[in-house]
mmCIF file of C-alpha atoms in Angstrom:
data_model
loop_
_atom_site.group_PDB
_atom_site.id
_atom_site.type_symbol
_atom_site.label_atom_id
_atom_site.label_comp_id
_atom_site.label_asym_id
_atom_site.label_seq_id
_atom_site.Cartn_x
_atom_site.Cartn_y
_atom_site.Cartn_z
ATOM 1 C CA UNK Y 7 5.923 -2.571 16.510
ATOM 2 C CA UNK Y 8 2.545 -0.991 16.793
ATOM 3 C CA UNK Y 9 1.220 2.449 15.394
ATOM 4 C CA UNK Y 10 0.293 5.484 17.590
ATOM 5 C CA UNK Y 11 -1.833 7.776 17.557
ATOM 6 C CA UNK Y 12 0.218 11.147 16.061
ATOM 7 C CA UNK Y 13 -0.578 14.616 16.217
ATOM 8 C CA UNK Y 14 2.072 17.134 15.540
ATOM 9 C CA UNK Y 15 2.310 21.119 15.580
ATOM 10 C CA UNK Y 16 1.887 23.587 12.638
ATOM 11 C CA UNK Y 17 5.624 23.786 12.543
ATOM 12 C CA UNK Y 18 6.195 20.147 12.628
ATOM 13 C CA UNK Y 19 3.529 19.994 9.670
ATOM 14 C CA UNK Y 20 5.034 22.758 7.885
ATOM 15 C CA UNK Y 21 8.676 20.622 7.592
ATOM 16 C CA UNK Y 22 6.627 17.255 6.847
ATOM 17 C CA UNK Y 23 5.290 18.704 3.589
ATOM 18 C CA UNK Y 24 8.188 21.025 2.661
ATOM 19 C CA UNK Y 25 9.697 17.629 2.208
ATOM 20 C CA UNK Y 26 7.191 16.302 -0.350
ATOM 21 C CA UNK Y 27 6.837 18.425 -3.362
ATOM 22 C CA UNK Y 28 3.983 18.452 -5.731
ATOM 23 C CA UNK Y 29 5.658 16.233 -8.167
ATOM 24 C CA UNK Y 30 7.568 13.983 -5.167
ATOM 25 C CA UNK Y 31 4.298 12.110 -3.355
ATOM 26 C CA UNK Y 32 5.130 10.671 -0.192
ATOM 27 C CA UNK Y 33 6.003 7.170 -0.075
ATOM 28 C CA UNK Y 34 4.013 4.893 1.946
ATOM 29 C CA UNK Y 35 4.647 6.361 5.421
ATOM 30 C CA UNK Y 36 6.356 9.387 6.233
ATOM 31 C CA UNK Y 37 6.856 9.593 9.787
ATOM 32 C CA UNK Y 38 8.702 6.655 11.659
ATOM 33 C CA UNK Y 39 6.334 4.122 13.440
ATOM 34 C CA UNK Y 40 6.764 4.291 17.084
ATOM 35 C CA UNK Y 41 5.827 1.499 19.788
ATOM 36 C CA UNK Y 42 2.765 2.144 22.577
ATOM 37 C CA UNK Y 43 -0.893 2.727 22.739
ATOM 38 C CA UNK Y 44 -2.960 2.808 19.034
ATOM 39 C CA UNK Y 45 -4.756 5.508 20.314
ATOM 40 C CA UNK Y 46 -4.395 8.597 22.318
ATOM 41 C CA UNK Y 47 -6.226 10.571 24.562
ATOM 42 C CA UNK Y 48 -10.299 10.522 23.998
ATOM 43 C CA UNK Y 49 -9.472 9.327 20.307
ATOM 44 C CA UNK Y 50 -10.538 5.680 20.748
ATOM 45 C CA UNK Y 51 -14.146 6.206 20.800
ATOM 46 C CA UNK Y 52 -14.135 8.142 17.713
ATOM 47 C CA UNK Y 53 -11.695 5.995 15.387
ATOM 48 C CA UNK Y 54 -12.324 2.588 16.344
ATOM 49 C CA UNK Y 55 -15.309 0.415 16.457
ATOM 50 C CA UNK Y 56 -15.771 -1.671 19.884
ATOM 51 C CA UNK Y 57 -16.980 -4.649 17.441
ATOM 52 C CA UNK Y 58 -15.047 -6.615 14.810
ATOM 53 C CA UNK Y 59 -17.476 -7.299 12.756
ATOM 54 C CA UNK Y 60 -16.425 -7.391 8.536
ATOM 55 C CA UNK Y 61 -17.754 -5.816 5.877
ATOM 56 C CA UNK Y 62 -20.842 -7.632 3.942
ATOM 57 C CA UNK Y 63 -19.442 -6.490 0.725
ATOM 58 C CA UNK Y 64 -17.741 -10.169 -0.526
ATOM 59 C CA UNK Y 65 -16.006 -10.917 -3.649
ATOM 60 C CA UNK Y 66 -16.158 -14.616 -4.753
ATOM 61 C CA UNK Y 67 -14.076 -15.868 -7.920
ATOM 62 C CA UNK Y 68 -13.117 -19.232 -9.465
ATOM 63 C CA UNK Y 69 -9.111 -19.768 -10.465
ATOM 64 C CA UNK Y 70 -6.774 -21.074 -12.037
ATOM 65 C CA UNK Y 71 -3.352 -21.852 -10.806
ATOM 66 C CA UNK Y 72 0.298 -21.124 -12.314
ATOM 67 C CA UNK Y 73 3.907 -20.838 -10.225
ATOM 68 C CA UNK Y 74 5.947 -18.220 -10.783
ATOM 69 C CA UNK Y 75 9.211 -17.579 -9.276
ATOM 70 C CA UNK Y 76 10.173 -14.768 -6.803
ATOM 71 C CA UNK Y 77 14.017 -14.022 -5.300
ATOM 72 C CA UNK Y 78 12.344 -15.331 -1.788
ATOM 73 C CA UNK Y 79 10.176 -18.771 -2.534
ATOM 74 C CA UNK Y 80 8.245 -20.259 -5.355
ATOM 75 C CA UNK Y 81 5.043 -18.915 -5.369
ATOM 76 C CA UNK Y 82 1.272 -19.956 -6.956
ATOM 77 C CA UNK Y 83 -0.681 -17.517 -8.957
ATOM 78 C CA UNK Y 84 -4.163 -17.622 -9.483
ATOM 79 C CA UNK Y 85 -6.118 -15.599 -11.699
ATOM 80 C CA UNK Y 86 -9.981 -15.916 -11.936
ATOM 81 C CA UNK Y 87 -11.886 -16.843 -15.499
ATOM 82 C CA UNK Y 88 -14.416 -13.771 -14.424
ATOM 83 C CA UNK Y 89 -15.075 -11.215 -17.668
ATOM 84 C CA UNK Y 90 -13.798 -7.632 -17.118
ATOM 85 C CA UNK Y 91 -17.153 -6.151 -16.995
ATOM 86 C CA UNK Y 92 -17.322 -7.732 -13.477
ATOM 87 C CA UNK Y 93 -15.442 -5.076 -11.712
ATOM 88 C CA UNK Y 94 -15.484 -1.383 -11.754
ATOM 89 C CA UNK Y 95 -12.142 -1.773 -12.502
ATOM 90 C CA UNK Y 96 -9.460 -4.050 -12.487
ATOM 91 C CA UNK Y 97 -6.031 -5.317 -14.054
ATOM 92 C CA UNK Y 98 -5.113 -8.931 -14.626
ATOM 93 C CA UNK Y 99 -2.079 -8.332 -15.894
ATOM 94 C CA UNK Y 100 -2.558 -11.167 -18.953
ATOM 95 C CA UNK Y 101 -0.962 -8.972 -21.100
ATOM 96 C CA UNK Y 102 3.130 -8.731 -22.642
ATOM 97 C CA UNK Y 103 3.446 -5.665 -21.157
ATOM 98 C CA UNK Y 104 1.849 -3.160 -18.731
ATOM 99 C CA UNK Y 105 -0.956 -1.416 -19.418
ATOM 100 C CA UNK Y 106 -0.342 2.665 -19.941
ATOM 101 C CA UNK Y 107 -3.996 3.512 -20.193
ATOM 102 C CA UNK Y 108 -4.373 2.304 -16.292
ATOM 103 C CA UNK Y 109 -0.992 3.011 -14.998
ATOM 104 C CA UNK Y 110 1.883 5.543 -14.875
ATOM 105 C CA UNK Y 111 4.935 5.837 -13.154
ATOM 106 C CA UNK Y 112 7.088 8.039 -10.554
ATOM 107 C CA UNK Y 113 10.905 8.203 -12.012
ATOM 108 C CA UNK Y 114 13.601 9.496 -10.087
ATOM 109 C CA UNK Y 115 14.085 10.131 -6.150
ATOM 110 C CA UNK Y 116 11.803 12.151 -5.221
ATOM 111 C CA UNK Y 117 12.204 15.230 -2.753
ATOM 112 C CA UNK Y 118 14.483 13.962 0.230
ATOM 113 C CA UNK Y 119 14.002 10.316 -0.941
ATOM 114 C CA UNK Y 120 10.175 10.191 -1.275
ATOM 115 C CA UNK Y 121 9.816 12.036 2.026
ATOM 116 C CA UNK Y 122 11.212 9.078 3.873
ATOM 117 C CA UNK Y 123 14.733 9.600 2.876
ATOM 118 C CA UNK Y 124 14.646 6.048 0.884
ATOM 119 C CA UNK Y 125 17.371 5.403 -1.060
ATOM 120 C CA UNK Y 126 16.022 3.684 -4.632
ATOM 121 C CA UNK Y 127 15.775 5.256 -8.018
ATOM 122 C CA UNK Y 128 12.618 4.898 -9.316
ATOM 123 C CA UNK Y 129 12.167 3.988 -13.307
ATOM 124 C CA UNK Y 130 10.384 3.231 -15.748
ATOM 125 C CA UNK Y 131 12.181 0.162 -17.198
ATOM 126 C CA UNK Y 132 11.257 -3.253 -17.726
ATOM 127 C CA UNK Y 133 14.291 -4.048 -15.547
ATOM 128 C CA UNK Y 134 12.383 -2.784 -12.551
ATOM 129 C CA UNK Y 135 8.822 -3.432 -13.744
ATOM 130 C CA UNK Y 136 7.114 -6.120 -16.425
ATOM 131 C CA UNK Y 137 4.695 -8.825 -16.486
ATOM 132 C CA UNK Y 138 5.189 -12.350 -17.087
ATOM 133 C CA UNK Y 139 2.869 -15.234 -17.101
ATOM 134 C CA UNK Y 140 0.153 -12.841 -15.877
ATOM 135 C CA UNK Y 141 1.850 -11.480 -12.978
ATOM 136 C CA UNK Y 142 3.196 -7.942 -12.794
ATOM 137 C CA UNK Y 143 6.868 -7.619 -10.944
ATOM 138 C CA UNK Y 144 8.033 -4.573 -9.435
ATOM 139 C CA UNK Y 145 11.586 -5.331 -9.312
ATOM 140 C CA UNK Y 146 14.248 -4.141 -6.928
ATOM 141 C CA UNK Y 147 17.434 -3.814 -7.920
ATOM 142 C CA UNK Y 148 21.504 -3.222 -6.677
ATOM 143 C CA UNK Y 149 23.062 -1.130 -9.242
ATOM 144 C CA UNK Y 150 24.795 2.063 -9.718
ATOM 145 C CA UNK Y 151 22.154 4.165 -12.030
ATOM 146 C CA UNK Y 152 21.679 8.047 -11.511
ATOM 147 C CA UNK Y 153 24.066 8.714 -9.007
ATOM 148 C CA UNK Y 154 22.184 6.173 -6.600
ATOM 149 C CA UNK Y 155 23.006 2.674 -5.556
ATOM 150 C CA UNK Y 156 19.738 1.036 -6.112
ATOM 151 C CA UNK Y 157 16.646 1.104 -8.569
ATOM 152 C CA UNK Y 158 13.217 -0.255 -8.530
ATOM 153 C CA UNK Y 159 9.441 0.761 -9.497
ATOM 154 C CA UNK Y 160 6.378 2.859 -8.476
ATOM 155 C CA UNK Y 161 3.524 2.617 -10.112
ATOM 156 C CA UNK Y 162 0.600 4.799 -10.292
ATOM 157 C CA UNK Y 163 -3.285 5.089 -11.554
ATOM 158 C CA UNK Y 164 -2.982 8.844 -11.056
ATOM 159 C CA UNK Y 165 -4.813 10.596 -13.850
ATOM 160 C CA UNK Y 166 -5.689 7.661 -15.164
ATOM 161 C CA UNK Y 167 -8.176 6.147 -12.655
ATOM 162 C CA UNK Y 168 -9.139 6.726 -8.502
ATOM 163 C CA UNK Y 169 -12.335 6.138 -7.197
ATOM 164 C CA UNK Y 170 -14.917 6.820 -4.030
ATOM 165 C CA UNK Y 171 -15.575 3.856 -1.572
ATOM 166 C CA UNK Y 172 -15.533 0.376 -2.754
ATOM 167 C CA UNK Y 173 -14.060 -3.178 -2.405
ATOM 168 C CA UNK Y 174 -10.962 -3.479 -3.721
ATOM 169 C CA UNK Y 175 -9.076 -7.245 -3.640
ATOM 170 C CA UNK Y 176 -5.681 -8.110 -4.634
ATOM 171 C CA UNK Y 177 -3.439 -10.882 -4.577
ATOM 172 C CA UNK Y 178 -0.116 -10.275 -3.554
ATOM 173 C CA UNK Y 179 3.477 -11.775 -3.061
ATOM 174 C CA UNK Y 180 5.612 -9.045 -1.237
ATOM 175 C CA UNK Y 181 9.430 -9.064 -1.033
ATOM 176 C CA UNK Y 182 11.249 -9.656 2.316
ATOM 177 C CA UNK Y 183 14.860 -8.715 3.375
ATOM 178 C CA UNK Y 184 16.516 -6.002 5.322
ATOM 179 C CA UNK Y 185 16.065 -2.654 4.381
ATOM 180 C CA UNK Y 186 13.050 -3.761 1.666
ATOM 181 C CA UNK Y 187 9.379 -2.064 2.192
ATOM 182 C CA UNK Y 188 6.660 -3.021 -0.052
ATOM 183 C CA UNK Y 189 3.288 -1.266 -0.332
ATOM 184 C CA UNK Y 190 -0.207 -1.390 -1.971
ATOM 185 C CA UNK Y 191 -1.205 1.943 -0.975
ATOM 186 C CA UNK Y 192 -3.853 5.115 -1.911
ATOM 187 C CA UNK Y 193 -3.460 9.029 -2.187
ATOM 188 C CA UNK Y 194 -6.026 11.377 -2.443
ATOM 189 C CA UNK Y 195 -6.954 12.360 -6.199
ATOM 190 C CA UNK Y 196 -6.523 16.134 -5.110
ATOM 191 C CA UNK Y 197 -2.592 15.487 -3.729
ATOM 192 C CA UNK Y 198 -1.763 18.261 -6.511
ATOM 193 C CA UNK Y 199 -3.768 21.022 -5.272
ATOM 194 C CA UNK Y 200 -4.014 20.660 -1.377
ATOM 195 C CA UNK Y 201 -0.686 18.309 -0.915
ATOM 196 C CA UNK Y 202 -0.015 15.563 1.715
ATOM 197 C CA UNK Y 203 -1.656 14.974 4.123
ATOM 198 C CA UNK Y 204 -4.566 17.057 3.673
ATOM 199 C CA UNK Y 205 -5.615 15.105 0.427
ATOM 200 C CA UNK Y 206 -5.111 11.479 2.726
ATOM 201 C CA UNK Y 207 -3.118 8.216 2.720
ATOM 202 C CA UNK Y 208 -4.721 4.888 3.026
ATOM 203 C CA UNK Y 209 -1.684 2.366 3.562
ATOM 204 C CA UNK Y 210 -4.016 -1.217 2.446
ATOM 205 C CA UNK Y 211 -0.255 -2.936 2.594
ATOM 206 C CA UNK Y 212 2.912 -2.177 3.630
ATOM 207 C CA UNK Y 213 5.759 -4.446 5.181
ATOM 208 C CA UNK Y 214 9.115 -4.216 6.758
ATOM 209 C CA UNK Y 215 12.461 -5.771 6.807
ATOM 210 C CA UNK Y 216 12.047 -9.655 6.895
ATOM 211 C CA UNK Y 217 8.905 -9.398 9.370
ATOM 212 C CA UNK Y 218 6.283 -11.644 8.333
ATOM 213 C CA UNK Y 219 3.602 -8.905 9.076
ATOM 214 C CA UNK Y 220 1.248 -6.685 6.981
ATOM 215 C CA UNK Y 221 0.362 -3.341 8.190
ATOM 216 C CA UNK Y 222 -2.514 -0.875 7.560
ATOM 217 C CA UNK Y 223 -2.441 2.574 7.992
ATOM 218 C CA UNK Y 224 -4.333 5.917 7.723
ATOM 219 C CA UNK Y 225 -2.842 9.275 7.360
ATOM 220 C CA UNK Y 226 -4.513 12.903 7.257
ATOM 221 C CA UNK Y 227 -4.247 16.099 8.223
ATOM 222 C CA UNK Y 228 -6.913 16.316 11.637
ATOM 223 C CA UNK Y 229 -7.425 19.931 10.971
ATOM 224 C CA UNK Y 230 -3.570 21.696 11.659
ATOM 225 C CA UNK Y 231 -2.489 18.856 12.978
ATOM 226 C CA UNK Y 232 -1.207 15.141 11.295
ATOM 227 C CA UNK Y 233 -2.691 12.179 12.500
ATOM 228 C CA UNK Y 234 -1.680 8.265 11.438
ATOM 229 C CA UNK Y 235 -3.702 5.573 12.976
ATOM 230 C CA UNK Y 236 -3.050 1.793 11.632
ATOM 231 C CA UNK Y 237 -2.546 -1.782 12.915
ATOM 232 C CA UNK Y 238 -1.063 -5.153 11.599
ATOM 233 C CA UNK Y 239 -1.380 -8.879 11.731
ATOM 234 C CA UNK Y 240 1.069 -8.985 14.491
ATOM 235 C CA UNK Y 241 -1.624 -7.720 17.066
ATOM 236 C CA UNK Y 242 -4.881 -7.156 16.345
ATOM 237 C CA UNK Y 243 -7.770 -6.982 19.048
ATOM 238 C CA UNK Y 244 -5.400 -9.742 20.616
ATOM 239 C CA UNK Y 245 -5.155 -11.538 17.731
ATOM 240 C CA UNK Y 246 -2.324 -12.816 15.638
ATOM 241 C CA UNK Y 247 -2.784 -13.928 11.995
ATOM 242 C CA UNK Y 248 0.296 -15.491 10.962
ATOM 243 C CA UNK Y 249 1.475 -16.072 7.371
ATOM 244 C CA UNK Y 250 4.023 -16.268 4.671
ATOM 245 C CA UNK Y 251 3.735 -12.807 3.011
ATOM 246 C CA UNK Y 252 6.251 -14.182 0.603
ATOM 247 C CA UNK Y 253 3.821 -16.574 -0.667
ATOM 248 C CA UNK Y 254 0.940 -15.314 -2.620
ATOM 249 C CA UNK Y 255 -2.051 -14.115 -0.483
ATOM 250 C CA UNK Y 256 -5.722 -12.434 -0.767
ATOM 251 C CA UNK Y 257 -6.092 -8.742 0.422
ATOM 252 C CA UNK Y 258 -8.787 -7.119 0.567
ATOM 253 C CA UNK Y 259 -9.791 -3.602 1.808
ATOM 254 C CA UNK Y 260 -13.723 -2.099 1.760
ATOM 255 C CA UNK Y 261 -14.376 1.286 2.176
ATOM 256 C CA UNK Y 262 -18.300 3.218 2.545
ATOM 257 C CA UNK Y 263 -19.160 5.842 4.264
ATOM 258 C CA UNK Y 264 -18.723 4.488 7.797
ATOM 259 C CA UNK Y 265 -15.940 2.547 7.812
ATOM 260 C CA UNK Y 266 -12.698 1.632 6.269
ATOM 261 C CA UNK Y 267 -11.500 -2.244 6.624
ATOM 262 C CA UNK Y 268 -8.465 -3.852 5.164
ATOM 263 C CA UNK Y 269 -8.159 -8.254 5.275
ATOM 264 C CA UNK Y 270 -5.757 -10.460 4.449
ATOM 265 C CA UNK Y 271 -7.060 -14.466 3.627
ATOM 266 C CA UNK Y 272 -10.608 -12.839 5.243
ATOM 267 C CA UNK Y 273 -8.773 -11.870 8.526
ATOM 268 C CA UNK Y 274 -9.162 -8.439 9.896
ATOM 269 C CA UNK Y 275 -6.252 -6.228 10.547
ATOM 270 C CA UNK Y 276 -7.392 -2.735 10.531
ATOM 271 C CA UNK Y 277 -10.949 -1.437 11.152
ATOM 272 C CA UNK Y 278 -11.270 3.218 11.035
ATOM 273 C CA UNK Y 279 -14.746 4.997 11.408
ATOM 274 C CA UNK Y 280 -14.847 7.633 9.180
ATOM 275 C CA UNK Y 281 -18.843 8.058 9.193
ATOM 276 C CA UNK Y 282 -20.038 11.400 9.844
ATOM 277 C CA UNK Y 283 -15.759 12.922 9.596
ATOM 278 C CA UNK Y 284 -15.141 11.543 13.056
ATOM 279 C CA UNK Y 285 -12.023 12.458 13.975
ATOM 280 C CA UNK Y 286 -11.771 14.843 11.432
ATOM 281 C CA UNK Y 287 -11.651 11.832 8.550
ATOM 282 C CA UNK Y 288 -13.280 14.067 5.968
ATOM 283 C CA UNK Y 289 -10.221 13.258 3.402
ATOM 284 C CA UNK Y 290 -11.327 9.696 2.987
ATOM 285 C CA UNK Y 291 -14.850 10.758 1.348
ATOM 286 C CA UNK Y 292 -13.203 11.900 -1.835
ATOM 287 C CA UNK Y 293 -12.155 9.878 -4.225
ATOM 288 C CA UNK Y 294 -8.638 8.349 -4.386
ATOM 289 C CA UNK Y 295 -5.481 6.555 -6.984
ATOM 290 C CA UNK Y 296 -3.962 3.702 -6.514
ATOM 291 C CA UNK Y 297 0.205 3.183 -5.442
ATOM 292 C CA UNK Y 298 2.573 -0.289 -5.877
ATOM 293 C CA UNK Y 299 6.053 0.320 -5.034
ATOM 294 C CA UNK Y 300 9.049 -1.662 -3.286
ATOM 295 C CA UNK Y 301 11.534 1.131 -1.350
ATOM 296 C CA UNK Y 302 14.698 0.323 -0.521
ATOM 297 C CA UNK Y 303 16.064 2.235 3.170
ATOM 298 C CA UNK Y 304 14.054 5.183 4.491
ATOM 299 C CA UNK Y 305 12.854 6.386 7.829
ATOM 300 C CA UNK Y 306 10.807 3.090 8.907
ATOM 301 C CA UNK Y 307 12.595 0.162 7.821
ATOM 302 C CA UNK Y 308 16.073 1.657 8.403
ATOM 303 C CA UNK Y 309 19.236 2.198 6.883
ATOM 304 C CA UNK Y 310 20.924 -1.150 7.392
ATOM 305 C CA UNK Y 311 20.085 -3.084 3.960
ATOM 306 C CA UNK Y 312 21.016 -6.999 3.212
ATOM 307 C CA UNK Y 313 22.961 -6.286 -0.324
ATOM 308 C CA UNK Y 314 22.434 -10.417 -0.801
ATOM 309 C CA UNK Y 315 18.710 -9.870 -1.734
ATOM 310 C CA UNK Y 316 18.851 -8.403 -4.494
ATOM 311 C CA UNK Y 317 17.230 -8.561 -6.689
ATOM 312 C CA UNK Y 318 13.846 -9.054 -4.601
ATOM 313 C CA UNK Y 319 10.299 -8.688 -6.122
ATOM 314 C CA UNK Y 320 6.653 -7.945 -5.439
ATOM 315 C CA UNK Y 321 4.273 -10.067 -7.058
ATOM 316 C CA UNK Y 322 1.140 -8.726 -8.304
ATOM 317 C CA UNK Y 323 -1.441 -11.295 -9.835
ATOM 318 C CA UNK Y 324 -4.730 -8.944 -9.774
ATOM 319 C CA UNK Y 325 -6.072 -6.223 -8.161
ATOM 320 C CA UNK Y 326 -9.746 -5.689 -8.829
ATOM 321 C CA UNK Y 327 -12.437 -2.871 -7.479
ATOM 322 C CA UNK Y 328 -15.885 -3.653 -6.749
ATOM 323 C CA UNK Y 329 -18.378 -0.616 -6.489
#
């Protein structure tokens, strides 16, 4: 499956964000992925670069190395030695618990299930969300709680910290299974007062089902009209990157005013020019907060889910900005 190229009517738009109320963000993508071209019309010379060049922006850190144990496969942590004052800002998770100063959390369902008609209650308990030999799981769950049939977590820096271009890396163990969609995504700090998608999506992960694929996404509003453009390691510029996403890996996504790149193990699998608003990208100059969350069913990865799963977990060892 590859991302097109998506414009739809005022009316269209108009039922997208009746669907998403101010205190229901969308999850991390609203409209069902459909198969064809990336790019429509005269679009390609606006969004995309011809080269695939990488950012220079680099983050290099020593490690240490721990295993930890997910529902799908053992897995190896590593955490690096590096002092806080490093990063703009960052999260280790070394601590017993999680820390409220940097995050918050989304409880309940959301307006018609996030926007993507996903069926998981979100909470705020540490049987859905806790860290553990410094690693953060977000936990998904099958159990009857609050009238629905499954829980699990999403996390949020809203209010508490977004930024304005940057590297951000992260390293990441995502859940697979049928009906399971993990994401590392970003929303627009102004989602309150102008709503999705005017204040912007940046998808830096999201998977599907039991594909071994990560996908990276855009969303905004392209004047009265939505627009979505993203890729995945499944495809890219005729190139596949394949990989374990079960297993820990190294994401990283940089972000300036020209561009907006997002890497996996220092392979490219999305590339957006922004410079100058082309394309009418002007939501991705402001600043934006950060997302973690593991859905279960919804509009992309369907509404067949593999009970047997459960419970399945996201793995989180760092994530770590770099202005």
């Amino acid at each position: 499956m590859v991302y097109k190229f998506v414009a739809m009517g005022c009316a269209a738009l108009i039922a997208c964000l009746a669907a998403c109320s101010d205190d229901a963000s969308p999850s991390a993508y609203v409209i069902p992925a459909s198969s064809g071209n990336l790019l429509s019309s005269s679009s390609e010379s606006v969004i995309e670069s011809s080269a695939a060049s990488s950012s220079s922006m680099t983050i290099e850190s020593s490690s240490r190395s721990e295993t930890v144990s997910s529902s799908s496969a053992e897995t190896t942590s590593s955490s690096s030695e590096e002092p806080a004052a490093e990063y703009f800002w960052n999260d280790e998770f070394d601590g017993e618990s999680i820390d409220l100063n940097k995050w918050t959390f989304d409880i309940g369902t959301g307006a018609s299930g996030w926007g993507n008609n996903e069926w998981e209650y979100y909470t705020d308990r540490k049987e859905n969300a806790y860290v553990k030999d410094g690693v953060l799981h977000i936990r998904a769950q099958k159990e009857d709680y609050e009238g629905q049939k499954y829980t699990s977590a999403r996390m949020l820096t809203k209010g508490k910290f977004a930024f304005k271009y940057g590297t951000v890396e992260a390293r990441i163990a995502l859940p697979t299974g049928k009906g399971i969609w993990p994401a590392f995504w970003m929303l627009g700090e102004n989602f309150d007062t102008v709503g999705w998608p005017a204040c912007g999506e940046i998808d830096i992960i999201e998977a599907v089902n039991s594909e071994n694929k990560i996908y990276g996404t855009n969303h905004w509003a392209n004047g009265a009209e939505y627009a979505t453009y993203g890729n995945n390691t499944g495809d890219y510029r005729n190139q596949k990157f394949e990989l374990d996403i079960t297993q820990f890996h190294t994401y990283k996504f940089t972000w300036d005013e020209k561009y907006i790149r997002m890497f996996v193990d220092d392979f490219m699998y999305h590339e957006i020019l922004i410079e100058g608003n082309e394309g009418d990208t002007e939501e991705f100059h402001k600043p934006f907060f950060f997302l973690l969350n593991v859905a279960v069913a919804g509009n992309w990865p369907g509404f067949e889910v593999d009970d047997s799963q459960f419970p399945n977990e996201m793995l989180v060892d760092y994530i770590r900005v770099i202005k």
